[in-house]
Structure formats: structure tokens, C-alpha cells
XYZ file of C-alpha atoms in Angstrom:
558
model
C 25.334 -10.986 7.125
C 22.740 -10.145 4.484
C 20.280 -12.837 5.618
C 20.880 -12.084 9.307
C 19.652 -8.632 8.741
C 16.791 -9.764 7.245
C 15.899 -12.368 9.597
C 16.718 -9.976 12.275
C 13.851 -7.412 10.476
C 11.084 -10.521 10.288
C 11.990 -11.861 13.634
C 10.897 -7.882 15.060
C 7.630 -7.608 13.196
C 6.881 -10.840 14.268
C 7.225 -9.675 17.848
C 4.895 -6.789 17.104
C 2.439 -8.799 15.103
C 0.068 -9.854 18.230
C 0.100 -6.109 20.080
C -0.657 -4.123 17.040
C -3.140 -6.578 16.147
C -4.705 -6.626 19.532
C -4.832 -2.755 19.718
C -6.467 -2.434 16.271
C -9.664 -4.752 17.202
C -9.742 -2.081 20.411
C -9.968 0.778 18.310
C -12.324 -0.902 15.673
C -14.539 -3.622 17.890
C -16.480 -0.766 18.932
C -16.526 -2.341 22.684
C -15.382 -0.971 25.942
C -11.978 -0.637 26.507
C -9.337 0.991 28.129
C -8.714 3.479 25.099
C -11.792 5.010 25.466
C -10.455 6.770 28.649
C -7.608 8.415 26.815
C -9.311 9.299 23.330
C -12.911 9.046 23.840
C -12.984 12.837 24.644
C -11.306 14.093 22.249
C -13.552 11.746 19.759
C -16.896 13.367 21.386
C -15.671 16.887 21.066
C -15.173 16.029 17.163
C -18.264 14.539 16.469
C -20.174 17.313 18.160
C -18.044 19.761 16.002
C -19.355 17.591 12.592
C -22.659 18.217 13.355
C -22.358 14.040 14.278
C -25.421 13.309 16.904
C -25.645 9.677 15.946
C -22.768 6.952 15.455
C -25.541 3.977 14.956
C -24.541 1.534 12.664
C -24.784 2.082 8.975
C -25.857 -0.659 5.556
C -23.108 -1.276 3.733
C -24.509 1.056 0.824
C -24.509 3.795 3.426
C -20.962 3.029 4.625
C -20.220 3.514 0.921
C -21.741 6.443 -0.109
C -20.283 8.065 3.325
C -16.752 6.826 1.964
C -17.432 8.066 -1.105
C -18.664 11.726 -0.260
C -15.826 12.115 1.965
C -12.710 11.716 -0.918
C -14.786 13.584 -2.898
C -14.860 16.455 -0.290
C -10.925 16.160 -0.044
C -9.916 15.497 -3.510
C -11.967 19.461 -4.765
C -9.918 21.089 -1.768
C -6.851 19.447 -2.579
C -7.098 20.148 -6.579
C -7.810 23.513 -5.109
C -4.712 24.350 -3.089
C -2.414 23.129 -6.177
C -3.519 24.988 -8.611
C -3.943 27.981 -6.513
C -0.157 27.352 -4.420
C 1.695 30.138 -6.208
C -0.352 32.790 -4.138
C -0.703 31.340 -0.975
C 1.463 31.451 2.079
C 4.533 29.389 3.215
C 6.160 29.135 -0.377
C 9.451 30.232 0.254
C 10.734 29.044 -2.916
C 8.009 31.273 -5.174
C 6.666 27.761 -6.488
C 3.781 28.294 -8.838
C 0.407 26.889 -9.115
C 0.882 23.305 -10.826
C -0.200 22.400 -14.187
C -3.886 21.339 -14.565
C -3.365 17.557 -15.927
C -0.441 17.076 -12.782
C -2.696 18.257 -10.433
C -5.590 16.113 -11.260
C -3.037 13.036 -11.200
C -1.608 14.680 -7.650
C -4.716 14.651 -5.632
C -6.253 11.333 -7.287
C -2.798 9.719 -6.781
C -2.563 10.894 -2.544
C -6.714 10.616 -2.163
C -6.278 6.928 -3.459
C -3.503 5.821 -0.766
C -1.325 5.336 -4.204
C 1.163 8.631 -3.784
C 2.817 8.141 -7.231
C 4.295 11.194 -7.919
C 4.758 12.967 -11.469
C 6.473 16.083 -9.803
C 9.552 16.306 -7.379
C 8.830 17.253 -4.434
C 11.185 20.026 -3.331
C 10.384 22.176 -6.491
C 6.815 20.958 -7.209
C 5.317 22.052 -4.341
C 5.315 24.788 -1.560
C 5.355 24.287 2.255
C 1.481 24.757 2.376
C 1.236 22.240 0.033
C 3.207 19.827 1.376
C 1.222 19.750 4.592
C -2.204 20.829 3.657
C -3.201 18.390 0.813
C 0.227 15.787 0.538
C 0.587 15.021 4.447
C -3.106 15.905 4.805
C -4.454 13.033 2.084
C -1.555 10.698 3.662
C -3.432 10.989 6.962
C -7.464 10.945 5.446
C -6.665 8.065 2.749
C -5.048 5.452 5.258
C -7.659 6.241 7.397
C -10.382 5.724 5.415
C -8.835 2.393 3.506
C -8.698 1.198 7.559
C -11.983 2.064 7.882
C -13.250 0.139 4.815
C -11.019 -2.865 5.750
C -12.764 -2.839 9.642
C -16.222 -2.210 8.063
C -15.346 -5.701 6.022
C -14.085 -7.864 8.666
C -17.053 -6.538 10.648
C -19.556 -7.822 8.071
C -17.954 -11.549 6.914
C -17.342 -12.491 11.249
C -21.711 -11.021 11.632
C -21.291 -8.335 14.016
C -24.594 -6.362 13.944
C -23.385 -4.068 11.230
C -20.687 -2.992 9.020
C -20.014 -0.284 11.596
C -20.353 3.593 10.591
C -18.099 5.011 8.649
C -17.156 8.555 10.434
C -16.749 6.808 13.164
C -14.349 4.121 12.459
C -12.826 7.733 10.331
C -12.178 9.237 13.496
C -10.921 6.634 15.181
C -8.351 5.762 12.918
C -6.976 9.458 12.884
C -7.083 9.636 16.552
C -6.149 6.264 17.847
C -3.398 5.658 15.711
C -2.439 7.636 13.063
C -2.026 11.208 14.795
C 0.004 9.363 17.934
C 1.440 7.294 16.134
C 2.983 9.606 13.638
C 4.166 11.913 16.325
C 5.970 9.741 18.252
C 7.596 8.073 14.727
C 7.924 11.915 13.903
C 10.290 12.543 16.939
C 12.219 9.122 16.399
C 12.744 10.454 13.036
C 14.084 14.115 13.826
C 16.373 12.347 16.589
C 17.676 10.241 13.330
C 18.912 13.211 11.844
C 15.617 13.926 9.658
C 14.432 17.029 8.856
C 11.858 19.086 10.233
C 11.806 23.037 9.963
C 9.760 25.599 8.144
C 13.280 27.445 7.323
C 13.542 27.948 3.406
C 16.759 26.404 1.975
C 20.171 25.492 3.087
C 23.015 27.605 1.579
C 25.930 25.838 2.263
C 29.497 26.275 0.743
C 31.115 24.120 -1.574
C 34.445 22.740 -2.498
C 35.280 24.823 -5.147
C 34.364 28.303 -2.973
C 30.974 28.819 -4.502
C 27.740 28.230 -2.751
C 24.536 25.465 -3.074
C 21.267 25.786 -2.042
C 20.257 22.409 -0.270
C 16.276 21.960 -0.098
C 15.057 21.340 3.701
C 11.487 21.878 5.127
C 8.898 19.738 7.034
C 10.627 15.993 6.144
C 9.910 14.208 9.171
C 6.254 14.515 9.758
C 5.991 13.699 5.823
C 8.237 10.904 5.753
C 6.323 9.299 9.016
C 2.914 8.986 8.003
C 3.810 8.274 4.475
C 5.314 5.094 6.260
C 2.607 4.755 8.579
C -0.141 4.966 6.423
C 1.285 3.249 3.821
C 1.736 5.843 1.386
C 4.788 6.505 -0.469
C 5.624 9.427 -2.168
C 8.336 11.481 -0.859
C 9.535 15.208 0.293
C 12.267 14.617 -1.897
C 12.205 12.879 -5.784
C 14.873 10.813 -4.860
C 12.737 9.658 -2.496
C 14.076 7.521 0.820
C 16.784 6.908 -1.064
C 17.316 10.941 -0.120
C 19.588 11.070 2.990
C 17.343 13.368 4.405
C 14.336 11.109 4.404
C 16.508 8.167 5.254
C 19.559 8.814 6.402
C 21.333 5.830 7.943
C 20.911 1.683 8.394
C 19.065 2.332 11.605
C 16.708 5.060 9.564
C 16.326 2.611 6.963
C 14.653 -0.635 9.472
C 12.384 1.758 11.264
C 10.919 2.668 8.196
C 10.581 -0.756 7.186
C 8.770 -1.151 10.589
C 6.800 1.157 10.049
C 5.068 0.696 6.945
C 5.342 -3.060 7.024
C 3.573 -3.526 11.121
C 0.025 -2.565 11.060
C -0.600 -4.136 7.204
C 0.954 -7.383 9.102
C -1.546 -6.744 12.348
C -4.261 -7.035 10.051
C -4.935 -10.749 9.692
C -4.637 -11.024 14.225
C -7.428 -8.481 14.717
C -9.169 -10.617 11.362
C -8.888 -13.563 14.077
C -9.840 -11.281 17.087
C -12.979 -10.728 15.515
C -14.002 -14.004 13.780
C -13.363 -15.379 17.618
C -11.010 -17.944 16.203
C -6.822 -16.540 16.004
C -6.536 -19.335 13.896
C -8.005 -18.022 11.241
C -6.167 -14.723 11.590
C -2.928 -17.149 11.216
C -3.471 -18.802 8.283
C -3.905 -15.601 6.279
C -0.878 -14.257 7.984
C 1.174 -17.259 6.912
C -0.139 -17.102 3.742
C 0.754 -13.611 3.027
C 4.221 -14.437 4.957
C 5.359 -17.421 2.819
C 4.273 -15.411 -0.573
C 6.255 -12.641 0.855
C 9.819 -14.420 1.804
C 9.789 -16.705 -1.811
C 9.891 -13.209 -3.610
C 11.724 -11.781 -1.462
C 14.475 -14.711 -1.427
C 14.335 -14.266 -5.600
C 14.842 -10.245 -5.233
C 18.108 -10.725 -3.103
C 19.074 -13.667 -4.627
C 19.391 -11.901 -8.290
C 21.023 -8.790 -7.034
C 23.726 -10.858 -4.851
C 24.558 -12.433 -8.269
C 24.760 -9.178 -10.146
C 23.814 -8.070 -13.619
C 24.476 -10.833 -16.244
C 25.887 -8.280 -18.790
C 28.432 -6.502 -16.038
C 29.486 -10.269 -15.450
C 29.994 -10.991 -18.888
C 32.461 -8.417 -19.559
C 34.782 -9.564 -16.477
C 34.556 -7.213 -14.215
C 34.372 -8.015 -10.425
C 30.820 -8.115 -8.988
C 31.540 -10.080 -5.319
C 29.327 -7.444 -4.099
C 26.278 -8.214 -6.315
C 24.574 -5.531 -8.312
C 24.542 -2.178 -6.778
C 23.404 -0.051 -9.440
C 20.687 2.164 -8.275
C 21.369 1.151 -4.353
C 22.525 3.626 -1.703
C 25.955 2.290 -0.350
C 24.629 2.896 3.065
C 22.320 0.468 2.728
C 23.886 -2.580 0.890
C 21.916 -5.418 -1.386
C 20.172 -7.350 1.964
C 18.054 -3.840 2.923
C 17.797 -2.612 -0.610
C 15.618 -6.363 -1.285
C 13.916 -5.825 1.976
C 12.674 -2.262 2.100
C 12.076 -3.103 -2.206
C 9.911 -5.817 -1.098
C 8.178 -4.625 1.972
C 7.289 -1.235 0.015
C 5.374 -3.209 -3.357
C 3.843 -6.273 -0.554
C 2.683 -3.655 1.660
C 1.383 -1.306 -1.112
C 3.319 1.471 0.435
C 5.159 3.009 -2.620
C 8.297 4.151 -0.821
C 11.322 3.689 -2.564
C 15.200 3.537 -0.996
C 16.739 2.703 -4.722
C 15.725 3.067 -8.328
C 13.699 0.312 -9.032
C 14.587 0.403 -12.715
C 18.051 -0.765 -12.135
C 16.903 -3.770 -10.400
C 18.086 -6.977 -12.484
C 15.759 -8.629 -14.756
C 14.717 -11.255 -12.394
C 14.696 -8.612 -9.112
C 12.251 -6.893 -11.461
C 10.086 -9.916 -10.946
C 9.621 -9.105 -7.278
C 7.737 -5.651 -7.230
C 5.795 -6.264 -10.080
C 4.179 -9.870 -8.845
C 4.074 -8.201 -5.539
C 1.805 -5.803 -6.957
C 0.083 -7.749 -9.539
C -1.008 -10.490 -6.798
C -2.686 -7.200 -5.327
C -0.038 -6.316 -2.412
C -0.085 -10.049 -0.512
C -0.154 -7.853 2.958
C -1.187 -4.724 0.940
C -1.603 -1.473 3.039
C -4.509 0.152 4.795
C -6.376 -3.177 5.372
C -6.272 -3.718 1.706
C -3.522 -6.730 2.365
C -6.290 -8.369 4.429
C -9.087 -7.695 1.801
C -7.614 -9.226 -0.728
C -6.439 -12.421 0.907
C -10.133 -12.767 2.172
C -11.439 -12.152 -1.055
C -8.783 -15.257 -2.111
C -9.846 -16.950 0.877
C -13.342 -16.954 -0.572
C -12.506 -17.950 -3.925
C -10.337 -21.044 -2.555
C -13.349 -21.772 -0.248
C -16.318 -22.065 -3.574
C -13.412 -23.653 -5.637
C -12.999 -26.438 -3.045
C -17.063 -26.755 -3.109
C -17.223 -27.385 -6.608
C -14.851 -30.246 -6.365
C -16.426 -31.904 -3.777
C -19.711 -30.901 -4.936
C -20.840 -29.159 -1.407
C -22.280 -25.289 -0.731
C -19.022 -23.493 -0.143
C -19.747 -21.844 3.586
C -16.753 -19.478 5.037
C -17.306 -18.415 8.987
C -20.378 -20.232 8.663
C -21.922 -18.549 6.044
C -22.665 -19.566 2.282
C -20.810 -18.332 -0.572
C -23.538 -18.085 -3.630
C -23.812 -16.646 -6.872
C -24.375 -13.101 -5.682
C -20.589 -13.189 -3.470
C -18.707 -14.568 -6.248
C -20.089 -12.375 -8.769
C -18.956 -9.649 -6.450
C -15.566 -11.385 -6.080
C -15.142 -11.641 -9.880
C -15.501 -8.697 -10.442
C -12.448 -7.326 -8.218
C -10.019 -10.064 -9.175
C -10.495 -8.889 -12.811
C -10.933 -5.878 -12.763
C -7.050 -5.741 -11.234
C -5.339 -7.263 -14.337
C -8.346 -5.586 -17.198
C -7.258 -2.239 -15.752
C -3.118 -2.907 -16.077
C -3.200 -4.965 -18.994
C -5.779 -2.986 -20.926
C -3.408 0.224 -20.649
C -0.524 -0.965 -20.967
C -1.723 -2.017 -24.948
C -2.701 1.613 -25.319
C 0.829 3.197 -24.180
C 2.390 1.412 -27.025
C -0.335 2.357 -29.793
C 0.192 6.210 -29.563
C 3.617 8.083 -29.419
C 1.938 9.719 -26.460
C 2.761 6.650 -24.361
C 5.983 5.158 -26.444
C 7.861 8.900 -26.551
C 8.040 8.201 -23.392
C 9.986 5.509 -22.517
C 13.416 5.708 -21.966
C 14.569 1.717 -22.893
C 14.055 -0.288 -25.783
C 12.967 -3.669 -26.297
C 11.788 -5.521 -23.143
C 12.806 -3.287 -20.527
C 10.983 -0.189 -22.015
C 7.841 -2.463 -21.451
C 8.953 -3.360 -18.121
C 8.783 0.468 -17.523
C 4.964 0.843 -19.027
C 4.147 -2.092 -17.197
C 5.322 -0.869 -13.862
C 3.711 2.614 -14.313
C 0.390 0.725 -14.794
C 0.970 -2.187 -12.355
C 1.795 0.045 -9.967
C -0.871 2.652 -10.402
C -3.783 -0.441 -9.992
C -2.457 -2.040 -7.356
C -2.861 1.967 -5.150
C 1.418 1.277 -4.847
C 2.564 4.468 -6.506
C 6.179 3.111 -6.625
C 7.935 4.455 -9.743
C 10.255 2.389 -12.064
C 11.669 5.349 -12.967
C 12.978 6.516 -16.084
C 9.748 7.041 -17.729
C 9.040 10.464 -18.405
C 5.484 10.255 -17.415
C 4.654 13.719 -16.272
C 2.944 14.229 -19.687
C -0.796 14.842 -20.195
C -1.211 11.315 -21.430
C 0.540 9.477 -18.760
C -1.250 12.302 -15.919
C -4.590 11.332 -17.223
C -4.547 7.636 -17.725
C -2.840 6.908 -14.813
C -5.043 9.072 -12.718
C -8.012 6.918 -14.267
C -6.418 3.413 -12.940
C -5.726 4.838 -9.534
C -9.276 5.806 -9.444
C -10.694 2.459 -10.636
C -7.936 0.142 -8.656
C -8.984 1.998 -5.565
C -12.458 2.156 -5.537
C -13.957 -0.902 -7.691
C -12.580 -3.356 -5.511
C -13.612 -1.875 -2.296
C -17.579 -1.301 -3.204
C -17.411 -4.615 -4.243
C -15.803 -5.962 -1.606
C -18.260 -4.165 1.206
C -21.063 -5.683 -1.001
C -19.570 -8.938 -0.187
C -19.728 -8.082 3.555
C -23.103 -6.340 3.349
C -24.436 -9.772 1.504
C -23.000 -12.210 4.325
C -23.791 -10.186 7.294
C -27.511 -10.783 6.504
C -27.582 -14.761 6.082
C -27.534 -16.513 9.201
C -24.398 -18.738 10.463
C -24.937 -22.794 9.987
C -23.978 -24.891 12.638
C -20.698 -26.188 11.889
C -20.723 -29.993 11.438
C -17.985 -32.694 10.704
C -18.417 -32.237 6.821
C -17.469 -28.261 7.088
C -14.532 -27.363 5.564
C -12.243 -26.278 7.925
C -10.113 -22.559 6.967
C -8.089 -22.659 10.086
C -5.431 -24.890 9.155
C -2.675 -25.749 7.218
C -4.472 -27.554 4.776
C -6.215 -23.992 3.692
C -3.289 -22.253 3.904
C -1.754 -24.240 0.681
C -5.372 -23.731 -0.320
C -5.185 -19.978 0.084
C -1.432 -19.724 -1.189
C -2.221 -21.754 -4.602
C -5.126 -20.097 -5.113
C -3.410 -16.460 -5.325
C -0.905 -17.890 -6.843
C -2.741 -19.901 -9.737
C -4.789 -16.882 -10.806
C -1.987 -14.563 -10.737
C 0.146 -16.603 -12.856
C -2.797 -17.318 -15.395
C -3.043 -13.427 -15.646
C 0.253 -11.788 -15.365
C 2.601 -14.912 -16.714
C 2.160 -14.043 -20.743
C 4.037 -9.927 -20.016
C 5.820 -11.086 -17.605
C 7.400 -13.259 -19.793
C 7.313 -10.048 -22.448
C 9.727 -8.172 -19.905
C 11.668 -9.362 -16.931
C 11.943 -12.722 -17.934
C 12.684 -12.328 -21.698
C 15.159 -9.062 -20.730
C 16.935 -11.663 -18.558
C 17.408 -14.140 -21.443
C 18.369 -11.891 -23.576
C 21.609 -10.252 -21.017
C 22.651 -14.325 -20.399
């Protein structure tokens, strides 16, 4: 029954693949279409309000800097509001202004799309601060990664220009972020969720005494953080709260929702390169990556711990340690998967009781840099691997790699380089220091392998803009606020100037004619291409700790 629920999950999103891709190149094309007629006002009015008198198209440097200048913009008003929360309105619970080092980590961690969270959520943070700067950056950061990733796919197919960046901005909050989350929001509160500015529940308990129960504005958190593929959570328990997820049903919409547009991606990639072949082979790329880890992930938690089996005691139900009972091992392994290949962060169990080889899972998920990865990220990276495959394949056969008719030179795969390795320099690199400096080893909660499985994660994690927790590392410490607030910052941003280099560079050669000696990217052939390719680097990079952690912690149990 596991597997049928599982296949039952894929078999939707597959249905919604080809819509949701179709609508996105509307909103982002920038041509004529029926949308305009429902939105287009409200998009004029806005722009006139900003002070916006011209949309033309921008240079990618432009796009950039406009990216750029915007976080910046939200990250001082949402440092603002959390230092400052203890005085301001809708703070029923008398919450006071957070500490300088958490707050800094806070807004880096929701402005980067990463939403790892130091605090917990019902006693961190106030009402106001809930909505204004958490659900506020959850709308602003998905919108601008979809920006970035439209601006890309706009400059590798040669449309005139990257596109302009407000724009695309606006269009992403009004087309399908702000409708979107309120008609997920409504689905939601019909679920049972949450969604009241009331201050707690007092409710009476067993023995005669009384609880308080935390409650406030759940649902429209716990949508967009799906939506936009955020993570985080009202709650620190996190969807594994029942109030954020509260049932089986709960738990597939969510899935759905943070796993649909990241999977829409590569269609409207096709939509726009005027080929949907193209958009298929990075889909079944990222789809094939996605259901081999996901097959190990179930497949090690069906068989259970190692040491619980060792001491005789009956595990027919697999491991399910850390797992809500509501949920059960087959959509525990699929929302676990779907949250680290989707970059969403979202968590319905503790990964840190995952078995050594369901470890595995997450962390290649994120180390391979998210496979569908969130916000148009997914899509950015697989191009990015697309290109690499593409130049590798040149050199063997000595020919000028071309992709969509265009060269790939020195200057793209300098550009390239430099976000493939900057992923693993700014994990890796980290990881070293947390173990040189009781700052980062008092810490961790394990010893021997697993307590670096729990550095890694924080690290791995933090890079890859996940913000998924392994848990049991006490990380909301100065040390662990700071340096992972530094690898959010350069996992975010690095990649994506690079990457709209890479789109700025291409946009200005002109296409060749495509002759029988061009090397085809629309077909099977490239997709084992494409899939060895992310496959070969990431195992080259992340195989040695790996080995250090999941794999050796796995040994050592048998």
C-alpha cells in the first residue's frame, strides 16, 4: 500500500505538470494572453504606485543589481521588525525583541528562500512578526528566485532580453503566488488548519488543570511556505505539528504544493526554447534522480534500524522513530524527499532519526543542488548541468560545444565553474571549521559519525537555500547564527549572478544553423548525458563525508 500511495502522489503531479507549466510561460513570456484581462489592472495600478513608468527590458547586470537592491530593501525592514517586536502590536504572548545574532540568521535565512529556523516559532515570534517579515519574505523570496529563473530561460532560448526584473516581481506575486496561496489558504482552514488572530487556546486537561495550546495565523503561513518553496514553520515541530498538517489528506496537498510548480519548470523551459522536448528531458532527468533516492529512503526505513533489529524486537512496520503515526513510512519518504529535491525545507518528521542509509536521501538531494530545486532554482541547476554535459561531450569529440544553438566558450564555463564549486567549497569548507572550535563541536548532540551527519546537514542544508533541520543540534548559538547566515547568503546569491551572466553572455551570440553534426539535447541519449553528469560530479565531491557519516554510521549499527 506504501508504493501505491506514492505512485498515486507522482501519477497527480504528473497530471499537473503540462497546465502549471503552460500557465507559467503566460505569466513570464511577456506576450498577450488571456491573463492580462484578469491581472493586468491590478499590475498597472502597482507600477504607477512604484514610481514604475517603464517595464523595457533590462542587461542582465541591470536585472542583477535590481535583484539585488530589492533583498537588500527587505532584509533592513525585516532585521528591523525583530529586533524591535517586543513593542509593537499583535504580540499577544509579550514576546520580546529577538537576540541580535538570531535575527541576522532570521531575515538572511527567509530573504534567501532557505527558512531554516534557529527559534520556534510559537514563542520566538509575535503575530506581527509572523506575517510582516516570515510570511512577507516567503512571498518576496519565491518571487524573486522565479523571477531570476524566467530572466535565465529568457536569455539561453534569445528572447530580446533577460526581461525586467520588477516586472517579472510583480507578476509572480500577482499571478500566482497571492491567488494561489489564498485558494491553498482556504483548502487548508477547511482541513482543520488554523487561522485566527485569537491569542492561545486554554483548554483543560486530564488531570483537572489547564494548558495553554499556541494557535494564530497557521494557514496562510503554512500555504505559501509550501507554495513558494520555503519551509520553516508556525510551529518548531514543524508539519509534523497537527496543526500545520493535520491528517493523510493534509499531508499530499502539501506535497502538491511545494513539489508542482518546481516540476512545471522544465515545460515552460520547453515552451520557450520552442522545442517541449527539451523541457522533457530535464524533467526526466530530475524525475529518475528523484525516484532512485527516493526508492533508497523508503526502502531503509521499511527495513528498520539495524540496531532495534539486532536486539529482537519486532520491526514489521519498519522504522518509525521520528514519524507521525498518521502518516506511516510511504508519506514520511515522500514528503522527506519532495521537501530536500524541491529545496522547500518543510519537515513532517525529525530528520535525525532517519536510518543511516535514509540519511543518504536528503543530504544527496541537497548536495546535487535540489534536482527539481524550488523557485526555478531546480531548473537552473539542471541547465547549468545541461551545459556542462553539452562542453564535456565537445571535448570528446573534439567539436565547439553549442546548446539551443549557441556556443559554450571559455567565458560560460568559467561562469559555470564557478557555481558548481562554489556549492560543495561553501559546505565542505564549514563543516572543517565546526569541528576545530568547541563553538561548533559543543554543539552537537551525537558522537562519532552521526554527530557529523548533524554538522553536515546544518551546512548542506544551509547552501543548498533548503533550511531543513536535522535536528538535534543546538545551533541557535552565535557561532552557528553567524556562519550559517554567511552560507545562506553565498549559496543563494553566487550561483544566481553567475548563472544570469551565463544568460546575459548567450543572449548576445547569434544562433547557428543546426546541421546533421549538432548534438542533439532533446533526447534520450542526453538525458543519460544530463543524469551522469550530475551524478559524476556530485559523487566526486560529496562521496569522501558521505562515507564519514551515513554510510560509515550504517556499518558500524550492522
Amino acid at each position: 500500500m506504501g508504493i501505491v500511495q506514492i505512485a498515486a502522489v507522482i501519477a497527480i503531479l504528473l497530471l499537473l505538470v503540462k497546465p502549471a507549466g503552460t500557465y507559467l510561460y503566460y505569466v513570464f513570456s511577456n506576450e498577450p494572453n488571456r491573463t492580462d484581462r484578469i491581472f493586468g489592472g491590478v499590475e498597472r495600478g502597482i507600477y504607477r504606485l512604484s514610481g514604475l513608468n517603464r517595464l523595457g527590458g533590462m542587461s542582465w547586470k541591470r536585472y542583477a543589481v535590481s535583484f539585488l537592491s530589492t533583498n537588500i530593501v527587505l532584509v533592513a525592514f525585516g532585521y528591523g521588525i525583530l529586533r524591535l517586536q517586543g513593542g509593537l502590536p499583535l504580540n499577544p504572548g509579550g514576546t520580546g525583541g529577538m537576540e541580535e545574532t538570531l535575527a541576522f540568521n532570521t531575515v538572511i535565512s527567509f530573504i534567501t528562500n532557505t527558512n531554516l529556523q534557529h527559534f520556534s516559532g510559537e514563542t520566538g515570534l509575535s503575530y506581527f512578526s509572523q506575517m510582516a517579515v516570515i510570511t512577507m519574505m516567503m512571498f518576496t523570496s519565491a518571487a524573486s528566485g522565479f523571477a531570476v529563473a524566467a530572466a535565465f530561460v529568457r536569455g539561453i532560448t534569445g528572447r530580446e532580453s533577460v526581461g525586467n526584473f520588477f516586472a517579472d516581481f510583480v507578476k509572480a506575486h500577482t499571478r500566482i503566488f497571492i491567488p494561489g496561496a489564498l485558494a491553498g489558504m482556504l483548502v487548508l482552514v477547511a482541513m482543520q488548519v488554523p487561522q485566527t488572530l485569537s491569542p492561545t487556546l486554554e483548554v483543560a486537561t486530564l488531570e483537572g488543570g489547564t494548558q495553554q495550546i499556541a494557535i494564530g495565523p497557521v494557514a496562510s503561513l503554512e500555504v505559501i511556505k509550501h507554495l513558494g518553496t520555503n519551509g520553516g514553520g508556525f510551529f518548531g515541530a514543524n508539519s509534523a505539528h497537527p496543526f500545520e498538517n493535520p491528517s493523510p489528506l493534509s499531508n499530499v496537498f502539501e506535497i502538491l504544493l511545494m513539489w508542482t510548480l518546481p516540476a512545471s519548470f522544465p515545460y515552460m523551459y520547453g515552451l520557450f526554447a520552442k522545442n517541449k522536448r527539451q523541457g522533457w528531458v530535464i524533467f526526466t532527468g530530475m524525475m529518475t534522480l528523484f525516484v532512485l533516492l527516493l526508492s533508497l529512503n523508503y526502502y531503509a526505513e521499511t527495513q528498520g534500524n539495524p540496531a532495534v533489529n539486532n536486539m529482537g524486537i519486532d520491526v514489521s512496520q519498519g522504522s518509525m522513530e521520528g514519524k507521525e503515526v498518521r502518516f506511516g513510512i510511504a508519506q514520511t519518504s515522500l514528503f522527506t524527499t519532495v521537501t530536500t529535491a524541491a529545496t522547500t525545507g518543510s519537515v513532517n518528521n525529525m530528520h535525525d532519526t532517519l536510518t543511516p542509509l535514509g540519511q543518504i536521501t536528503p543530504l544527496a538531494l541537497m548536495m546535487l543542488n535540489n534536482v527539481f530545486g524550488g523557485k526555478g532554482v531546480g531548473l537552473i541547476n539542471m541547465l547549468m548541468y545541461a551545459m556542462l554535459g553539452v562542453f564535456l561531450c565537445g571535448l570528446m569529440v573534439g567539436r565547439t560545444p553549442e546548446f539551443l544553438g549557441r556556443k559554450i566558450e571559455a567565458r560560460e564555463m568559467k561562469l559555470i565553474a564557478v557555481a558548481i564549486l562554489i556549492h560543495p567549497l561553501i559546505i565542505l569548507a564549514p563543516t572543517a571549521a565546526a569541528f576545530l572550535t568547541d563553538l561548533g563541536q559543543g554543539s552537537i548532540s551525537n558522537p562519532g559519525f552521526h554527530g557529523l551527519s548533524q554538522v553536515l546537514y546544518e551546512y548542506v542544508s544551509s547552501a543548498a537555500n533548503n533550511g531543513s533541520g536535522f535536528e538535534g543540534l543546538a545551533d541557535n548559538t552565535p557561532f552557528w547564527n553567524l556562519t550559517t547566515g554567511i552560507v545562506m547568503l553565498l549559496g543563494r546569491y553566487i550561483s544566481i549572478i553567475a548563472m544570469l551572466a551565463v544568460a546575459g553572455s548567450l543572449l548576445k551570440k547569434k544562433p547557428a544553423a543546426e546541421t546533421v553534426g549538432t548534438f542533439r539535447t532533446d533526447n534520450g541519449l542526453f538525458t543519460g548525458i544530463l543524469i551522469g553528469t550530475v551524478l559524476i560530479i556530485g559523487a566526486l565531491t560529496f562521496l569522501p563525508v558521505m562515507v564519514l557519516g551515513p554510510v560509515a554510521e550504517h556499518l558500524t549499527l550492522r
